[in-house]
Amino acid sequence: MKNNLWEQFEQTASDKADKTAIKDKSSGEWKDLTYAELEGKIRSLAHFLGEEGASEGDRIGIILENRAEWPLIFFSIILSDCVCVPINPTSSENEIKNIIKNSGCAIVFTSKDYHDTAKDCEGIDKVYTIGSDEFKNAVKSHGDRKKKTAGAKEEDLACIMYTSGTTSEPKGVMLTHKNILSNCDSLIRTDIITPEDSVISMLPLHHIFPFTVTMLPPLLYGGRVIYPGTMRREAVLGAIRESKSTVFVVVPQVLHSINQQIKEKKKKMIFPVNLLLSAFIWVLHKVREMSGINLARRALFPVHARFGGSFRFFVSGGAKLDEKVARSLQSFGFTVLEGYGLTESSPVLTLNPPGEQKFGSAGVPVPDVEIKIKDKNEEGVGEVIARGPNIMKGYYKKQELTEETLKDGWLHTGDLGYFDEDGYLFLTGRAKDVIVLSSGMNIYPDEIEEAYMSEAPVKEMCVFEVPSKNEGDLTLWAVVVPDVEFFKKYGEVNLKGVIRDRFNNVSKDLPGHMRLRGFTVTMDELPRTELGKIQRFKVKEKYGKEAREGEEPVKTEEELTEEDRELMETEHGRKIIDYLAEKTGTEREVTPKDFLEMDLGIDSLGRIEIAEGLEEVLGTGIKDEVVGSAFTVKDLIEGVEPFLGEEGAKPSKEGKEKKEGKPADWGKIIRGKPREENLEKIDLDPGWLAWLGGFIFIFTHRMLFKIFYRLKVEARENYPEEGPYIIYANHTSYFDGFLVASALPDYPRLELFFVGFRAYFEVPIIRNLVKIGRIIPLDFSSHLLESLKSAHYVLDHGKGLCLFPEGFRTIDGKVADFKKGFGILAVETQAKLVPVAIEGAFEAWPRTSKFPRLHPIKVTFGEAFTPEEAEKTGKDLGAEDTYEAVSLGARQKLIELKGEEDE
């Protein structure tokens, strides 16, 4: 290994003089720079620095986005025996000033966008701007100049990397030539980077991970660095193809985005093709797992073509990669190598070797690096400590902190982890993030987040501790950012309800001390570092103060964006906000950030009333979906904009007649005719083909349930002879709809329609079975009114309807509260009500289980009763509203039929 970074580069530049060192598209067009040209420019700039008074040991800052000038300036600093101080160009002015002051920089290289900020910093003598005439002249090659050689020794400082500049005393990591050279050498020896590679450089070079991995190894050992000139995904992918890049160094968020895009394109294929392709991909993946042969790379050529024919693999770092994303990308034929490191270790400590990667792990130690687990617990988890030639010299001007972190040559990382039997490191979290409960139990937030996120439609999540209702105790709370695309796809706006249900599924299988006791939902992205790590302390600081077990956190004042304020100042925005405040009785000011459901208490039926009221307030017709699909007040304000000022847009009849304070006339609302596309799916007069299809379906399922689940049906005689009637059952398993159909007294009963969750019937082929299966797609959110109209239409024509009024599969098998929509349908149609008790299905296939198990099942039909009887029972139980009383009374009848005790 050479004495310093310049000596290594100088040798490579001599050996590879005519080879392209850098391809840069910062100016919009590709520009190539050979090793000889790059060396000449470096020497000229170093000569210029000498003439300007730069001397050995001077600190020189670089405040610059990724471009060809970055390595040019860096190596000129090294050749001048000075110390490089990389600074984030997007940092606040205060952060930049703190770093420059702390490091003692007198010279700064920057672009024109940051020139004034740098110029105003204390201690700065010279600011050189990229693109200026002065800089252009400084880098012109002069072959007649005396050849300069760097005199730095391996233990001399090469750069000071700052990990934070937010305080008056930022933390600078001192890295020597030996530290950096040894880490680059390790990457070359593991074949992560080779002299033949072209490495795409997108991540900001002021951070040690891209600095060491994407810039230095290629240039020190004869590869190519590609600067795409942008961070936009499609443009970067285009640059990879055009430049024939082989390695793409990324953070996990980039891989998540790429994986999602591939999966979304696959989902758009028609059902048979998608199904066959999924099976084909599964086979290719298994072949690769067993033999190491990556057939998918060729077989899925259209996917890989986006990355060009030379692409080798992704290298992921900066934060933990979701194991599911890594597996998914591998199934598509990609290779993802995850690693682990810190700024203090220059940075790489471990990497997954090509061809031997292990999902979920941080890999094995790179050459010359030794890692141990200190103070292991009974599970083998302890603090990760490391030593080797790549470990920093210390923290700049922070001797006490250096001594705390470096002990007997070992770097104490503060990260927790363990080694498996094959020597792969698995990280479990940060030592400072470990939550110690009053019981002495240690909680690793990363593990909790991984468990809950695996089952819930959550994009981001952060777990921390809050006070328990038991004085002196702590419990777990989370802040979650919902996966909005998931909710839009399924037409669901009850964000918190859905997430809570999924979380309950997870909690059932976790020890008590690891269960969440509550969570906060936000649409704002959680604060992260530049490379994607969630800043837990900032999340806790913002959201944790008001959270307490068993209590909803008090809504704190959130700073409104300029866009939010502009929406509030529009005429329609102000009208909507005033109407919502009056309608919901909210005393504080309603803002665009408020959730309709969680903050304002507007449920699915309330949305229909809101839609009516807004038509009157705004004087225009509004589609139900606009209100039904809105998550926040902002969504609602933006959603109505297309309807404002439209020619011919008129308030609906119901909206015109609505009087302030008068309750919604649900009879009139749901009696309206369904839309044509919904009517087409309702066959009131089926032919013999429908009868035959129903016969085959029911007969088959009845036999299967009898054979495997010993299905027993009681009191079939209670089934009504004629309609209208509503068959309603408790909902505990995936089997429930099939069980009711299989238990019918005669098969098939073509006058009976089933209500099913809309999302299950919106996929190709399945949607074509809706009419044959006599299914009314129900959506309790964005399409609730249309669903109610369709159900009313069926009952109004003397037919039967089967539904599950709880609206979801219960978590414990007990009968949950009924939706108010059930009461509305019953009252406004005066249909007979028939309870159906399903027992044993919860044990056979509860919502918390991925696969069914064998268990006897019994279906019992109760005696029919009228809505008036249900209302009387409900009012005896304390209900005042007629619809709620019918729902409560019908629920009580079902509970009694099941033999349960209501809690």
PDB file of N, CA and C in Angstrom, residues 767-813:
ATOM      1  N   ARG A 767     -63.386  -9.983 -11.482  1.00  0.00           N
ATOM      2  CA  ARG A 767     -64.439  -8.987 -11.635  1.00  0.00           C
ATOM      3  C   ARG A 767     -65.545  -9.483 -12.584  1.00  0.00           C
ATOM      4  N   ASN A 768     -65.188 -10.401 -13.467  1.00  0.00           N
ATOM      5  CA  ASN A 768     -66.186 -10.950 -14.389  1.00  0.00           C
ATOM      6  C   ASN A 768     -67.118 -11.959 -13.706  1.00  0.00           C
ATOM      7  N   LEU A 769     -66.747 -12.402 -12.514  1.00  0.00           N
ATOM      8  CA  LEU A 769     -67.562 -13.373 -11.788  1.00  0.00           C
ATOM      9  C   LEU A 769     -68.549 -12.711 -10.838  1.00  0.00           C
ATOM     10  N   VAL A 770     -68.458 -11.376 -10.725  1.00  0.00           N
ATOM     11  CA  VAL A 770     -69.325 -10.658  -9.795  1.00  0.00           C
ATOM     12  C   VAL A 770     -70.791 -10.893 -10.114  1.00  0.00           C
ATOM     13  N   LYS A 771     -71.129 -10.787 -11.395  1.00  0.00           N
ATOM     14  CA  LYS A 771     -72.531 -10.938 -11.786  1.00  0.00           C
ATOM     15  C   LYS A 771     -73.006 -12.375 -11.591  1.00  0.00           C
ATOM     16  N   ILE A 772     -72.158 -13.334 -12.007  1.00  0.00           N
ATOM     17  CA  ILE A 772     -72.523 -14.750 -11.879  1.00  0.00           C
ATOM     18  C   ILE A 772     -72.636 -15.141 -10.412  1.00  0.00           C
ATOM     19  N   GLY A 773     -71.710 -14.631  -9.585  1.00  0.00           N
ATOM     20  CA  GLY A 773     -71.705 -14.985  -8.165  1.00  0.00           C
ATOM     21  C   GLY A 773     -72.696 -14.197  -7.346  1.00  0.00           C
ATOM     22  N   ARG A 774     -73.441 -13.261  -7.987  1.00  0.00           N
ATOM     23  CA  ARG A 774     -74.466 -12.487  -7.306  1.00  0.00           C
ATOM     24  C   ARG A 774     -73.868 -11.711  -6.146  1.00  0.00           C
ATOM     25  N   ILE A 775     -72.781 -10.999  -6.484  1.00  0.00           N
ATOM     26  CA  ILE A 775     -72.020 -10.271  -5.475  1.00  0.00           C
ATOM     27  C   ILE A 775     -72.189  -8.768  -5.684  1.00  0.00           C
ATOM     28  N   ILE A 776     -72.467  -8.061  -4.606  1.00  0.00           N
ATOM     29  CA  ILE A 776     -72.512  -6.597  -4.628  1.00  0.00           C
ATOM     30  C   ILE A 776     -71.222  -6.104  -3.977  1.00  0.00           C
ATOM     31  N   PRO A 777     -70.308  -5.541  -4.763  1.00  0.00           N
ATOM     32  CA  PRO A 777     -69.058  -5.042  -4.179  1.00  0.00           C
ATOM     33  C   PRO A 777     -69.341  -3.892  -3.218  1.00  0.00           C
ATOM     34  N   LEU A 778     -68.894  -4.038  -1.986  1.00  0.00           N
ATOM     35  CA  LEU A 778     -69.148  -3.023  -0.963  1.00  0.00           C
ATOM     36  C   LEU A 778     -67.848  -2.320  -0.612  1.00  0.00           C
ATOM     37  N   ASP A 779     -67.959  -1.031  -0.438  1.00  0.00           N
ATOM     38  CA  ASP A 779     -66.797  -0.240  -0.052  1.00  0.00           C
ATOM     39  C   ASP A 779     -67.261   0.709   1.037  1.00  0.00           C
ATOM     40  N   PHE A 780     -66.783   0.503   2.270  1.00  0.00           N
ATOM     41  CA  PHE A 780     -67.237   1.327   3.388  1.00  0.00           C
ATOM     42  C   PHE A 780     -66.627   2.716   3.381  1.00  0.00           C
ATOM     43  N   SER A 781     -65.820   3.023   2.345  1.00  0.00           N
ATOM     44  CA  SER A 781     -65.154   4.320   2.322  1.00  0.00           C
ATOM     45  C   SER A 781     -65.592   5.145   1.123  1.00  0.00           C
ATOM     46  N   SER A 782     -64.810   5.092   0.039  1.00  0.00           N
ATOM     47  CA  SER A 782     -65.029   6.017  -1.066  1.00  0.00           C
ATOM     48  C   SER A 782     -66.273   5.729  -1.879  1.00  0.00           C
ATOM     49  N   HIS A 783     -66.813   4.500  -1.865  1.00  0.00           N
ATOM     50  CA  HIS A 783     -67.988   4.178  -2.667  1.00  0.00           C
ATOM     51  C   HIS A 783     -69.146   3.688  -1.796  1.00  0.00           C
ATOM     52  N   LEU A 784     -69.208   4.120  -0.560  1.00  0.00           N
ATOM     53  CA  LEU A 784     -70.223   3.603   0.358  1.00  0.00           C
ATOM     54  C   LEU A 784     -71.635   3.915  -0.122  1.00  0.00           C
ATOM     55  N   LEU A 785     -71.887   5.132  -0.603  1.00  0.00           N
ATOM     56  CA  LEU A 785     -73.228   5.500  -1.015  1.00  0.00           C
ATOM     57  C   LEU A 785     -73.705   4.609  -2.170  1.00  0.00           C
ATOM     58  N   GLU A 786     -72.836   4.382  -3.139  1.00  0.00           N
ATOM     59  CA  GLU A 786     -73.207   3.517  -4.261  1.00  0.00           C
ATOM     60  C   GLU A 786     -73.459   2.083  -3.785  1.00  0.00           C
ATOM     61  N   SER A 787     -72.673   1.652  -2.813  1.00  0.00           N
ATOM     62  CA  SER A 787     -72.859   0.302  -2.265  1.00  0.00           C
ATOM     63  C   SER A 787     -74.220   0.194  -1.574  1.00  0.00           C
ATOM     64  N   LEU A 788     -74.577   1.222  -0.799  1.00  0.00           N
ATOM     65  CA  LEU A 788     -75.863   1.219  -0.103  1.00  0.00           C
ATOM     66  C   LEU A 788     -77.020   1.276  -1.099  1.00  0.00           C
ATOM     67  N   LYS A 789     -76.857   2.073  -2.155  1.00  0.00           N
ATOM     68  CA  LYS A 789     -77.905   2.161  -3.180  1.00  0.00           C
ATOM     69  C   LYS A 789     -78.111   0.810  -3.871  1.00  0.00           C
ATOM     70  N   SER A 790     -76.994   0.134  -4.166  1.00  0.00           N
ATOM     71  CA  SER A 790     -77.091  -1.175  -4.831  1.00  0.00           C
ATOM     72  C   SER A 790     -77.776  -2.189  -3.930  1.00  0.00           C
ATOM     73  N   ALA A 791     -77.416  -2.191  -2.647  1.00  0.00           N
ATOM     74  CA  ALA A 791     -78.026  -3.114  -1.695  1.00  0.00           C
ATOM     75  C   ALA A 791     -79.534  -2.823  -1.554  1.00  0.00           C
ATOM     76  N   HIS A 792     -79.878  -1.529  -1.469  1.00  0.00           N
ATOM     77  CA  HIS A 792     -81.282  -1.144  -1.357  1.00  0.00           C
ATOM     78  C   HIS A 792     -82.051  -1.571  -2.606  1.00  0.00           C
ATOM     79  N   TYR A 793     -81.457  -1.418  -3.759  1.00  0.00           N
ATOM     80  CA  TYR A 793     -82.089  -1.780  -5.029  1.00  0.00           C
ATOM     81  C   TYR A 793     -82.459  -3.268  -5.040  1.00  0.00           C
ATOM     82  N   VAL A 794     -81.540  -4.108  -4.567  1.00  0.00           N
ATOM     83  CA  VAL A 794     -81.788  -5.552  -4.522  1.00  0.00           C
ATOM     84  C   VAL A 794     -82.935  -5.876  -3.567  1.00  0.00           C
ATOM     85  N   LEU A 795     -82.909  -5.296  -2.377  1.00  0.00           N
ATOM     86  CA  LEU A 795     -83.945  -5.558  -1.379  1.00  0.00           C
ATOM     87  C   LEU A 795     -85.291  -4.991  -1.822  1.00  0.00           C
ATOM     88  N   ASP A 796     -85.262  -3.846  -2.489  1.00  0.00           N
ATOM     89  CA  ASP A 796     -86.483  -3.205  -2.939  1.00  0.00           C
ATOM     90  C   ASP A 796     -87.199  -4.043  -4.005  1.00  0.00           C
ATOM     91  N   HIS A 797     -86.439  -4.941  -4.652  1.00  0.00           N
ATOM     92  CA  HIS A 797     -87.030  -5.841  -5.647  1.00  0.00           C
ATOM     93  C   HIS A 797     -87.359  -7.216  -5.050  1.00  0.00           C
ATOM     94  N   GLY A 798     -87.465  -7.256  -3.724  1.00  0.00           N
ATOM     95  CA  GLY A 798     -87.921  -8.464  -3.062  1.00  0.00           C
ATOM     96  C   GLY A 798     -86.889  -9.575  -2.979  1.00  0.00           C
ATOM     97  N   LYS A 799     -85.626  -9.245  -3.102  1.00  0.00           N
ATOM     98  CA  LYS A 799     -84.576 -10.252  -3.052  1.00  0.00           C
ATOM     99  C   LYS A 799     -83.976 -10.329  -1.655  1.00  0.00           C
ATOM    100  N   GLY A 800     -83.012 -11.229  -1.498  1.00  0.00           N
ATOM    101  CA  GLY A 800     -82.322 -11.394  -0.228  1.00  0.00           C
ATOM    102  C   GLY A 800     -80.895 -10.869  -0.303  1.00  0.00           C
ATOM    103  N   LEU A 801     -80.357 -10.545   0.847  1.00  0.00           N
ATOM    104  CA  LEU A 801     -79.009  -9.997   0.906  1.00  0.00           C
ATOM    105  C   LEU A 801     -78.260 -10.637   2.065  1.00  0.00           C
ATOM    106  N   CYS A 802     -77.054 -11.105   1.810  1.00  0.00           N
ATOM    107  CA  CYS A 802     -76.204 -11.654   2.880  1.00  0.00           C
ATOM    108  C   CYS A 802     -75.034 -10.714   3.101  1.00  0.00           C
ATOM    109  N   LEU A 803     -74.846 -10.298   4.333  1.00  0.00           N
ATOM    110  CA  LEU A 803     -73.713  -9.406   4.618  1.00  0.00           C
ATOM    111  C   LEU A 803     -73.163  -9.658   6.010  1.00  0.00           C
ATOM    112  N   PHE A 804     -72.021  -9.066   6.258  1.00  0.00           N
ATOM    113  CA  PHE A 804     -71.326  -9.185   7.554  1.00  0.00           C
ATOM    114  C   PHE A 804     -71.238  -7.780   8.151  1.00  0.00           C
ATOM    115  N   PRO A 805     -72.172  -7.429   9.031  1.00  0.00           N
ATOM    116  CA  PRO A 805     -72.307  -6.036   9.485  1.00  0.00           C
ATOM    117  C   PRO A 805     -71.167  -5.512  10.349  1.00  0.00           C
ATOM    118  N   GLU A 806     -70.264  -6.385  10.797  1.00  0.00           N
ATOM    119  CA  GLU A 806     -69.102  -5.891  11.548  1.00  0.00           C
ATOM    120  C   GLU A 806     -68.118  -5.173  10.623  1.00  0.00           C
ATOM    121  N   GLY A 807     -68.133  -5.571   9.327  1.00  0.00           N
ATOM    122  CA  GLY A 807     -67.288  -4.892   8.348  1.00  0.00           C
ATOM    123  C   GLY A 807     -65.874  -5.415   8.262  1.00  0.00           C
ATOM    124  N   PHE A 808     -65.476  -6.276   9.190  1.00  0.00           N
ATOM    125  CA  PHE A 808     -64.118  -6.834   9.182  1.00  0.00           C
ATOM    126  C   PHE A 808     -64.110  -8.117  10.002  1.00  0.00           C
ATOM    127  N   ARG A 809     -63.069  -8.920   9.788  1.00  0.00           N
ATOM    128  CA  ARG A 809     -62.918 -10.148  10.581  1.00  0.00           C
ATOM    129  C   ARG A 809     -62.406  -9.769  11.966  1.00  0.00           C
ATOM    130  N   THR A 810     -63.094 -10.223  13.002  1.00  0.00           N
ATOM    131  CA  THR A 810     -62.720  -9.839  14.356  1.00  0.00           C
ATOM    132  C   THR A 810     -61.402 -10.482  14.779  1.00  0.00           C
ATOM    133  N   ILE A 811     -60.746  -9.853  15.709  1.00  0.00           N
ATOM    134  CA  ILE A 811     -59.426 -10.305  16.151  1.00  0.00           C
ATOM    135  C   ILE A 811     -59.522 -11.424  17.174  1.00  0.00           C
ATOM    136  N   ASP A 812     -60.647 -11.488  17.932  1.00  0.00           N
ATOM    137  CA  ASP A 812     -60.744 -12.458  19.034  1.00  0.00           C
ATOM    138  C   ASP A 812     -61.874 -13.476  18.853  1.00  0.00           C
ATOM    139  N   GLY A 813     -62.582 -13.418  17.743  1.00  0.00           N
ATOM    140  CA  GLY A 813     -63.658 -14.371  17.505  1.00  0.00           C
ATOM    141  C   GLY A 813     -64.999 -13.947  18.069  1.00  0.00           C
TER     142      GLY A 813
END
